[in-house]
Short mmCIF file of C-alpha atoms in Angstrom, two decimals:
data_model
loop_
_atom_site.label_atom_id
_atom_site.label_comp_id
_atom_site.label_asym_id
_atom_site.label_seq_id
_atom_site.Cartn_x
_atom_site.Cartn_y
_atom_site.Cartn_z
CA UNK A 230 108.06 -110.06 -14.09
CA UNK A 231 105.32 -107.85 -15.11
CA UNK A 232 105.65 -104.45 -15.30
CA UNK A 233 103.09 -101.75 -14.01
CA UNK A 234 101.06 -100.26 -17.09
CA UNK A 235 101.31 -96.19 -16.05
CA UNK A 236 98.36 -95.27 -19.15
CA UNK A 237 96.26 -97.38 -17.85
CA UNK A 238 96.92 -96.33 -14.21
CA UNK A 239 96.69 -92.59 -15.78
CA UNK A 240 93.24 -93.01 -17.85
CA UNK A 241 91.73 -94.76 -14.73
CA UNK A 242 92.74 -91.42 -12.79
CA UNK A 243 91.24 -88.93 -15.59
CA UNK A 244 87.98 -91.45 -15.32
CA UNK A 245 87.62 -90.57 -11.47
CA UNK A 246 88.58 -87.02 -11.83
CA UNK A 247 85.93 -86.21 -14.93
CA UNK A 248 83.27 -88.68 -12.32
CA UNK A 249 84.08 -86.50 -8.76
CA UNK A 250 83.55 -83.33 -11.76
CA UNK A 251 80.52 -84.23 -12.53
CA UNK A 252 78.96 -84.82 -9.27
CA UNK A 253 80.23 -81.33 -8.20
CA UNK A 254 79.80 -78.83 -10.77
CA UNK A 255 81.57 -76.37 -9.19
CA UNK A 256 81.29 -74.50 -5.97
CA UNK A 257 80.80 -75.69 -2.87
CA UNK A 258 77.83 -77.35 -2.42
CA UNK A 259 76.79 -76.90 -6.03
CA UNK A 260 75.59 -80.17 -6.35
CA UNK A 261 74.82 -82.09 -10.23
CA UNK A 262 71.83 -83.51 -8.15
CA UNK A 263 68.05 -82.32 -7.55
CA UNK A 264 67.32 -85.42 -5.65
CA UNK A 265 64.31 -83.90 -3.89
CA UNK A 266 61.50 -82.31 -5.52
CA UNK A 267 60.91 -79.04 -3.34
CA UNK A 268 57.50 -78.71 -2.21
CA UNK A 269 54.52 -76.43 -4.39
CA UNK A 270 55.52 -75.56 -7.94
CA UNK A 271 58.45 -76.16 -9.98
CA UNK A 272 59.38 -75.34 -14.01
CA UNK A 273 61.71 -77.73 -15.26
CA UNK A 274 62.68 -78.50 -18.93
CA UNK A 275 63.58 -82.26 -20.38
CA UNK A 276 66.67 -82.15 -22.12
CA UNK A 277 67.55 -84.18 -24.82
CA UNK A 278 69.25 -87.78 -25.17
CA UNK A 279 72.61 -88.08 -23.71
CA UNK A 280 73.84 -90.60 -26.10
CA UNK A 281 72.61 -92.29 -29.39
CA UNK A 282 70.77 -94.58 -27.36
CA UNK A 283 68.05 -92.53 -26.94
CA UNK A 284 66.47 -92.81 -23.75
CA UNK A 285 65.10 -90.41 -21.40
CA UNK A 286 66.43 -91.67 -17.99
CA UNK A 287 68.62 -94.18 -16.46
CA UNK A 288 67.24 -95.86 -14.07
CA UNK A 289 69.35 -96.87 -11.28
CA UNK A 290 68.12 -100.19 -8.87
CA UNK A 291 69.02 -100.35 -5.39
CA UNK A 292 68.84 -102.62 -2.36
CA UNK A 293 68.79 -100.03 0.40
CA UNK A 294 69.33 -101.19 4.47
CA UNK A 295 70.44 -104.71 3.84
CA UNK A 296 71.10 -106.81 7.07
CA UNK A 297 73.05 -107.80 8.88
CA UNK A 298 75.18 -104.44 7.71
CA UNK A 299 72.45 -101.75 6.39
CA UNK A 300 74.10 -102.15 3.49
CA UNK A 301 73.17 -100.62 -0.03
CA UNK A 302 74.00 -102.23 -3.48
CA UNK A 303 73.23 -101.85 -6.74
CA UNK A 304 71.03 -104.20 -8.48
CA UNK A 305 73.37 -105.05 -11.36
CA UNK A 306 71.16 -107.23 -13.41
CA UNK A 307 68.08 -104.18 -13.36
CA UNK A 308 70.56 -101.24 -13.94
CA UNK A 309 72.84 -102.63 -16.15
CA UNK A 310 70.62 -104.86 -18.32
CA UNK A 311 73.03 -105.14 -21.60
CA UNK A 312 75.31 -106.19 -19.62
CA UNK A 313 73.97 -109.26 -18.42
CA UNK A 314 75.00 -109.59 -15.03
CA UNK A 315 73.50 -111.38 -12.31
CA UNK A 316 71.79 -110.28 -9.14
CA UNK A 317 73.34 -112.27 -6.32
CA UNK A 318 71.15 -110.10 -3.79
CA UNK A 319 67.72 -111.46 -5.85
CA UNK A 320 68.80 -114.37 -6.11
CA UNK A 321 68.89 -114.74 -1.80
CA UNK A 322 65.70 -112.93 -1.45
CA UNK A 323 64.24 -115.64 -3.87
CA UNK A 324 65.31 -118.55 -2.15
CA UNK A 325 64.13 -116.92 0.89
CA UNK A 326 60.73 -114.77 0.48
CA UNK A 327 58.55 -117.77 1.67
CA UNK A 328 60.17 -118.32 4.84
CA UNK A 329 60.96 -114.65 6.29
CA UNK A 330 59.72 -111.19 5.39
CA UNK A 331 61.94 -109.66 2.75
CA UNK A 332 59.66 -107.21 1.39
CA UNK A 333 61.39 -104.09 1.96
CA UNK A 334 64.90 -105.59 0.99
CA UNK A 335 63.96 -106.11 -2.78
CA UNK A 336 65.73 -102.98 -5.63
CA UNK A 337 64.15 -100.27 -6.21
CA UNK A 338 64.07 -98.20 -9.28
CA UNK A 339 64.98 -94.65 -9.32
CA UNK A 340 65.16 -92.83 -12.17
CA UNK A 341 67.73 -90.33 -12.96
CA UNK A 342 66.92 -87.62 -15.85
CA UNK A 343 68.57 -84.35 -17.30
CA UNK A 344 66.98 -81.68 -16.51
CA UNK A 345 66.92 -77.57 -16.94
CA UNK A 346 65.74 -75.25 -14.42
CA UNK A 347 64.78 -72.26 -15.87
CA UNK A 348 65.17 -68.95 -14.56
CA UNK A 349 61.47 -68.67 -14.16
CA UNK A 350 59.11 -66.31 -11.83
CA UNK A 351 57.54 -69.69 -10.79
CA UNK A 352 60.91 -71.07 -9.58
CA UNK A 353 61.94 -68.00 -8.39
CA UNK A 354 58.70 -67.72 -6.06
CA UNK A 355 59.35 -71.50 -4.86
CA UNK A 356 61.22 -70.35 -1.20
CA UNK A 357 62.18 -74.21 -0.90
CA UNK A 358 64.29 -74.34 -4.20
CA UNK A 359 68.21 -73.24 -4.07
CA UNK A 360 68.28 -70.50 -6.30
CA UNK A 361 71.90 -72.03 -7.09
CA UNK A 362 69.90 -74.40 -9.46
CA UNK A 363 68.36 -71.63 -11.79
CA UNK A 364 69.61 -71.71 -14.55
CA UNK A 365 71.53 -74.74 -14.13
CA UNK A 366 71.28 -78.05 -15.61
CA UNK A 367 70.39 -80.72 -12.87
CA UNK A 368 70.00 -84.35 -12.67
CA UNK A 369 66.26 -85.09 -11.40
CA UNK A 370 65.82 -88.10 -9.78
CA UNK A 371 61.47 -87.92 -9.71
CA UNK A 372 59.41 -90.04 -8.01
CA UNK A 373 57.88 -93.81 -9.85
CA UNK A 374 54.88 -91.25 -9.54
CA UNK A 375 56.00 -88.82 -11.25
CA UNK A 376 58.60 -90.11 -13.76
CA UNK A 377 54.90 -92.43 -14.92
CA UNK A 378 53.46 -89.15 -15.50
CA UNK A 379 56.11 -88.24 -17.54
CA UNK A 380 56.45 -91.11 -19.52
CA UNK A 381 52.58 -91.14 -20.12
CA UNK A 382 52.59 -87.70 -21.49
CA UNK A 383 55.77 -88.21 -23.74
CA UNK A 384 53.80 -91.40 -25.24
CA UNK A 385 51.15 -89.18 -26.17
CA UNK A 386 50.80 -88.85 -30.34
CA UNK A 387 49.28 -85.58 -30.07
CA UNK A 388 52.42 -83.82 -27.89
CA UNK A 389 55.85 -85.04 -29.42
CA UNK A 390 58.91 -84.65 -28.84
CA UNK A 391 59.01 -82.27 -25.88
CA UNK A 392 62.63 -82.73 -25.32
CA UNK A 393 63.39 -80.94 -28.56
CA UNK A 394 65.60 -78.37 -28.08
CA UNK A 395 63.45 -75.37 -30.26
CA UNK A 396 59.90 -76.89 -30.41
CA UNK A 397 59.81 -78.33 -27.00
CA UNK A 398 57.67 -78.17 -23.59
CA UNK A 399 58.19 -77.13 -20.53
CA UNK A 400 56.77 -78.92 -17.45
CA UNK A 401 55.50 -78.37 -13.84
CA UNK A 402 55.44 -80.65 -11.10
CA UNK A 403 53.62 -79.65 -8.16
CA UNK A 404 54.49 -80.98 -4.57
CA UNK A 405 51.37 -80.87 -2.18
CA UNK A 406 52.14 -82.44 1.67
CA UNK A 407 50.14 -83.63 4.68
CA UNK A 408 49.96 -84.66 7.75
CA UNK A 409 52.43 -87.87 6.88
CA UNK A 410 54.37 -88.53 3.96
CA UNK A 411 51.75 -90.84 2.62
CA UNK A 412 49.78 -87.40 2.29
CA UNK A 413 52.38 -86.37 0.29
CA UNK A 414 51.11 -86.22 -4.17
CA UNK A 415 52.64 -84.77 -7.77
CA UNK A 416 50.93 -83.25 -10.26
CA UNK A 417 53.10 -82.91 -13.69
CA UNK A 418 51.43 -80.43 -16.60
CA UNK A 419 53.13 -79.37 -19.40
CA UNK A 420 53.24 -76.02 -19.99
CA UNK A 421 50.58 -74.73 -22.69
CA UNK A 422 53.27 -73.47 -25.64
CA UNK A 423 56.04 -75.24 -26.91
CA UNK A 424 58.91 -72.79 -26.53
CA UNK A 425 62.84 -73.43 -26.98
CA UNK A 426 65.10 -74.23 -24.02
CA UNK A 427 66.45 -70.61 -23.86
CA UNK A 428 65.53 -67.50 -26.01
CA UNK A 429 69.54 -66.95 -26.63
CA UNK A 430 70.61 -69.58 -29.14
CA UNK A 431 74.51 -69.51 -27.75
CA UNK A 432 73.30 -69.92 -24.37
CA UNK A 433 70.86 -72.81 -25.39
CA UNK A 434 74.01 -74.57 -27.13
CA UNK A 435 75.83 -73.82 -23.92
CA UNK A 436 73.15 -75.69 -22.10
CA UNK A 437 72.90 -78.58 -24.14
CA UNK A 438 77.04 -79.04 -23.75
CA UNK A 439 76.27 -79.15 -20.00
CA UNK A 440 74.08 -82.31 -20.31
CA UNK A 441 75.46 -85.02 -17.86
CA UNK A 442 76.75 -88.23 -19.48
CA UNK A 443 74.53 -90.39 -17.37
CA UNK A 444 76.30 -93.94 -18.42
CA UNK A 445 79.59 -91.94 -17.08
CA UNK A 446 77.90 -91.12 -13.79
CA UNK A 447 77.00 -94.44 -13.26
CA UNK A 448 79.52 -96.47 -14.88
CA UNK A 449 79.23 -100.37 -14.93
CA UNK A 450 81.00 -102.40 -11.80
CA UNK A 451 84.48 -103.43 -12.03
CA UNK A 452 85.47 -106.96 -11.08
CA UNK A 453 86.68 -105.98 -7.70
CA UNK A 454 83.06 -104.39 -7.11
CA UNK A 455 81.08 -107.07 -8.23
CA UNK A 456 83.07 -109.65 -5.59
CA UNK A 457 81.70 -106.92 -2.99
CA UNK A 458 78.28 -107.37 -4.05
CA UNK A 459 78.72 -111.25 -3.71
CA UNK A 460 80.37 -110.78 -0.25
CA UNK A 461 77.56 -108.94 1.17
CA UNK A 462 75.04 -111.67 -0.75
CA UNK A 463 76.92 -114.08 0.79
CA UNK A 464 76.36 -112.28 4.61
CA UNK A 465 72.80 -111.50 3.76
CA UNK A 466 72.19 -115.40 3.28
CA UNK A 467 73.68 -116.25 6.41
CA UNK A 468 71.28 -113.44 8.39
CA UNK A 469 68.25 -115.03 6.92
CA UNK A 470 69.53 -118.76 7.47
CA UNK A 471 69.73 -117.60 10.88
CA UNK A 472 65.97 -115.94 11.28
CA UNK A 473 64.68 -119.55 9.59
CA UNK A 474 66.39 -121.17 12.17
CA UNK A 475 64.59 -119.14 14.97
CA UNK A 476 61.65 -119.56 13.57
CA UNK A 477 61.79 -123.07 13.68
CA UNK A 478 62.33 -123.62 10.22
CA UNK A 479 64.98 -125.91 8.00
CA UNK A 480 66.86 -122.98 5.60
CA UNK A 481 66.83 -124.16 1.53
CA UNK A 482 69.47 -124.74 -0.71
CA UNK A 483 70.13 -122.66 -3.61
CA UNK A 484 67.38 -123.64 -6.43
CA UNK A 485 68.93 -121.72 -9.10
CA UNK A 486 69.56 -123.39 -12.10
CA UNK A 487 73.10 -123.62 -12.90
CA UNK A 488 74.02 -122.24 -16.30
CA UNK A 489 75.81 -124.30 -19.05
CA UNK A 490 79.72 -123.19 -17.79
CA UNK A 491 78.65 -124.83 -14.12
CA UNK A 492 77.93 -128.39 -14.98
CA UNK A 493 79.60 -129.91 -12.11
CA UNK A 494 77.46 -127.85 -9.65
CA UNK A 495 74.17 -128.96 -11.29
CA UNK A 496 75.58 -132.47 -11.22
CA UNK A 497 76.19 -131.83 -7.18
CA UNK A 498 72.95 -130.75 -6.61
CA UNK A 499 71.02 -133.46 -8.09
CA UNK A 500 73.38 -136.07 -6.19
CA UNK A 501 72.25 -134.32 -2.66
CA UNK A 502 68.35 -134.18 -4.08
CA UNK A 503 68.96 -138.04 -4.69
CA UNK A 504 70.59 -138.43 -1.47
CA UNK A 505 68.15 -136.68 0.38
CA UNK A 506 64.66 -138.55 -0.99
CA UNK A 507 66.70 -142.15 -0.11
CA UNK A 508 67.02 -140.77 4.20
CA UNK A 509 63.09 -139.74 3.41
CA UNK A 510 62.55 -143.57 2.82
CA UNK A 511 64.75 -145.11 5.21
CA UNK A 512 63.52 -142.78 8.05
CA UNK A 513 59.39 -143.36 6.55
CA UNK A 514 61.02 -147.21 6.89
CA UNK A 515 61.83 -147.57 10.31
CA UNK A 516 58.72 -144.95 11.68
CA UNK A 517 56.52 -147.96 9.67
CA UNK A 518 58.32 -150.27 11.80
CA UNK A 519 58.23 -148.41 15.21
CA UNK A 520 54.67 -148.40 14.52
CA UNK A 521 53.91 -152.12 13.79
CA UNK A 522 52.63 -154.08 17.05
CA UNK A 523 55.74 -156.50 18.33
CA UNK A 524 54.85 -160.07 17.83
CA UNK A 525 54.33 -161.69 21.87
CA UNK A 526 57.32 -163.82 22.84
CA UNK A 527 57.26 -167.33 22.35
CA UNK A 528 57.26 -169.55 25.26
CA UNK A 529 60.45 -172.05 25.83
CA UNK A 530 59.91 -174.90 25.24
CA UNK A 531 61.53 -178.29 24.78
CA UNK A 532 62.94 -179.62 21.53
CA UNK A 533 61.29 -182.90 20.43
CA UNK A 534 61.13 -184.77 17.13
CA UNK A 535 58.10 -184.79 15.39
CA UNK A 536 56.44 -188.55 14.21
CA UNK A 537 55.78 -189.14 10.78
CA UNK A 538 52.09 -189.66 10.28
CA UNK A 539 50.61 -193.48 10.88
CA UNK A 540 51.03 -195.74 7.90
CA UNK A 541 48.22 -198.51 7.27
CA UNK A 542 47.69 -201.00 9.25
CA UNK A 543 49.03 -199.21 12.75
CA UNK A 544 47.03 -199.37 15.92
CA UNK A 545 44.91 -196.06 15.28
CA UNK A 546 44.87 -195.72 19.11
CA UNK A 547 48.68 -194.65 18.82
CA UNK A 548 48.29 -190.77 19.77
CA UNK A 549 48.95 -188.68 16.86
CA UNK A 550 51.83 -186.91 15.69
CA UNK A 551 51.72 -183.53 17.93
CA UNK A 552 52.70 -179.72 16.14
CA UNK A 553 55.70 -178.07 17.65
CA UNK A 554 54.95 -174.15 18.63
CA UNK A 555 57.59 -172.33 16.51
CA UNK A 556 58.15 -168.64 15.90
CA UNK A 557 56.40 -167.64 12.22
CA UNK A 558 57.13 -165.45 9.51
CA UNK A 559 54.85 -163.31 7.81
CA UNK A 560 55.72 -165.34 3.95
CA UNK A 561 54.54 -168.59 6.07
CA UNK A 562 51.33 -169.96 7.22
CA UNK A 563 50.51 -172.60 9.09
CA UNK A 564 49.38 -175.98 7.89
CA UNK A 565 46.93 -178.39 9.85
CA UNK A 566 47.90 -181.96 10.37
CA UNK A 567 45.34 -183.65 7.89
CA UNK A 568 46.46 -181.82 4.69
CA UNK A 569 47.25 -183.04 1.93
CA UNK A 570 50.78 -183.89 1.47
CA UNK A 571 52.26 -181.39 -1.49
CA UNK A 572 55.51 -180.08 0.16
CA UNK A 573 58.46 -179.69 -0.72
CA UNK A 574 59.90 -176.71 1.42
CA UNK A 575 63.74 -175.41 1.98
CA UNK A 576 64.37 -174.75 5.47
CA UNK A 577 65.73 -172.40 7.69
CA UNK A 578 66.90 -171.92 10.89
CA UNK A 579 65.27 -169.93 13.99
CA UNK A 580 66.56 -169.16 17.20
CA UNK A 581 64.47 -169.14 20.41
CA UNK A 582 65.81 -168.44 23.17
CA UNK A 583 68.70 -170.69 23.86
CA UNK A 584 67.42 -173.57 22.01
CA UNK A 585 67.62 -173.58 17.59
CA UNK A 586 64.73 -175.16 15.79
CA UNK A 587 65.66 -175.87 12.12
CA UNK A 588 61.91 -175.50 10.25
CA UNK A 589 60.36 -176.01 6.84
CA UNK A 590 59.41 -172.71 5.38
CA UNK A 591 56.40 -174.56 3.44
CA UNK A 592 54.39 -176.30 6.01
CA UNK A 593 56.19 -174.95 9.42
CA UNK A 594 56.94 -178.53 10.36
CA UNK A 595 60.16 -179.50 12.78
CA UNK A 596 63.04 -180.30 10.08
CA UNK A 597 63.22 -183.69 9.09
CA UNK A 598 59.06 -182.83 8.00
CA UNK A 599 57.29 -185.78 6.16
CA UNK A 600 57.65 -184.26 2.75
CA UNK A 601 61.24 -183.16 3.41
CA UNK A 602 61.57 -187.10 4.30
CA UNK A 603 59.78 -187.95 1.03
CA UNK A 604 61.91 -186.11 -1.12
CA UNK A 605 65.23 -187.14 0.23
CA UNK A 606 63.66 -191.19 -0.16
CA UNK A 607 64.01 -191.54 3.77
CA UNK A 608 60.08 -192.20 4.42
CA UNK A 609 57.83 -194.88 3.00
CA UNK A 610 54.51 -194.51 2.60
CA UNK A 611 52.07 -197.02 1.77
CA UNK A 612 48.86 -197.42 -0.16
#
């Protein structure tokens, strides 16, 4: 019987206590998060790298409001590229974005950056900021506007590295609103001198300590989170089966190409594809058929054996040999009664009504025919 591992159960319980730690720094509503830029002028100041990977943000994709449970989830494959996980919720919204609207359901990307807000006049003016954020180091989560603004500038030969600590920039973002939130715009400048994070070089270092681990914040799913993200994939799927079906549509399979560990399921698929085109033809079949005018129905009529033809030296009075009416074939075609004599049919048998007529497929005779005679050595002819 296994036995319960207690360090691993213990470093799992430091992990959440250092993660509810960092999302409150301290007192009560002190939050680690400037999630909305307040509105007219802000100072803030870049800080530095949190880890040797070097980037500036993390950027964090979401599906926000997802039916049939407003449900939000993490685009794993966007947010935790390296990783190389799948998106389950794409994947759905793929399969599905010509048949209903799913425009609003697709990630997106918010950006989350470590910031410093300075204990500026300009922030100190700004009524809408918590002065419980000056001097504080904040995660900013900016606008695509903005953060594209930032990027642009830090891509700029002539500027540099304005995260650096000493020879750095400052920047302001400006917040202007109107009459709807489409009004609403950001202007980022840097600040016209470089100048270092704080003029005390303890307190800078004390700053820079204070810098949020962002892959800590948002750590990579677990196993057990992952199958949550496929459960609500799995519900989301359903909802939008559903709205196909209302709309009078058929819903489509899953047309994602199974990877080289899922062999059988490619396999499946292609047997269903095959499956599927061979109903197309039997069903295109029988509409052909439906289609097709119904040949008339014969007329009964009376079985009688049909004379050979008159050898020499008969009475040409004698009336001659007479055609029996059968049913016909589209492979056969009829024959008049003065052709030349060049077959050498099988037969087979057709029923009309409640009498059978045995014919020659050849020349549509009755069965014995004159050829049919010929060949079996039962008819004389002579020159």
């Amino acid at each position: 019987m296994a036995k319960l591992n207690l360090n691993k159960i213990k470093a799992k319980a430091e992990e959440i206590k250092e993660r509810d730690k960092a999302r409150k720094e301290g007192g009560k509503g002190d939050s680690a998060f400037l999630n909305k830029i307040p509105t007219g002028v802000i100072e803030v100041r870049l800080l530095p790298p949190w880890s040797d990977a070097g980037e500036l943000a993390k950027e964090i994709s979401t599906h926000f409001k997802l039916p049939p449970g407003n449900s939000t989830v993490v685009d794993l494959a966007a947010t935790h590229p390296r990783l190389g996980l799948d998106n389950p919720i794409g994947e759905v919204l793929e399969d599905f974005k010509d048949d209903v609207d799913v425009s609003r359901l697709w990630s997106k990307a918010t950006p989350k950056i470590n910031v410093y807000i300075p204990d500026s006049d300009i922030n100190q003016d700004n009524e809408e900021l918590s002065q419980e954020a000056l001097g504080k180091v904040k995660i900013l989560s900016p606008s695509t506007g903005v953060y594209n603004q930032i990027v642009s500038m830090i891509s700029s030969p002539r500027i540099g590295d304005i995260t650096d600590p000493d020879e750095g920039f400052n920047l302001t973002i400006e917040k202007t609103t109107g009459a709807s939130w489409q009004d609403t715009r950001y202007k980022v400048q840097l600040c016209p001198r470089p100048c270092a994070i704080h003029e005390d070089p303890d307190e800078q270092e004390r700053i820079l300590e204070k810098t949020w681990d962002l892959d800590k914040m948002f750590p990579a799913p677990d196993d057990a989170k992952i199958a949550e993200i496929h459960l609500v994939a799995a519900a989301l799927r359903k909802h939008l089966e559903k709205q196909v079906r209302q709309l009078g549509g058929t819903p489509k399979r899953r047309t994602r190409v199974a990877k080289e560990d899922e062999p059988e399921e490619e396999e499946e698929l292609e047997e269903e594809e095959l499956e599927e085109e061979e109903l197309e033809e039997v069903e295109e079949e029988e509409e052909e058929e439906e289609e097709a005018p119904k040949p008339e129905a014969k007329k009964k009529a009376k079985k009688k054996r049909v004379t050979p033809p008159l050898a020499l030296g008969e009475d040409e009075e004698t009336p001659p040999q007479s055609k029996k009416k059968l049913p016909t074939t589209s492979s056969t075609k009829k024959k008049s009664a003065t052709s030349k004599p060049d077959c050498y049919g099988d037969s087979d048998t057709y029923k009309v009504t409640d009498e059978q007529y045995e014919v020659c497929n050849a020349c549509i005779w009755e069965v014995p025919c004159m050829q049919q005679q010929k060949k079996a050595g039962t008819f004389s002819y002579e020159e």
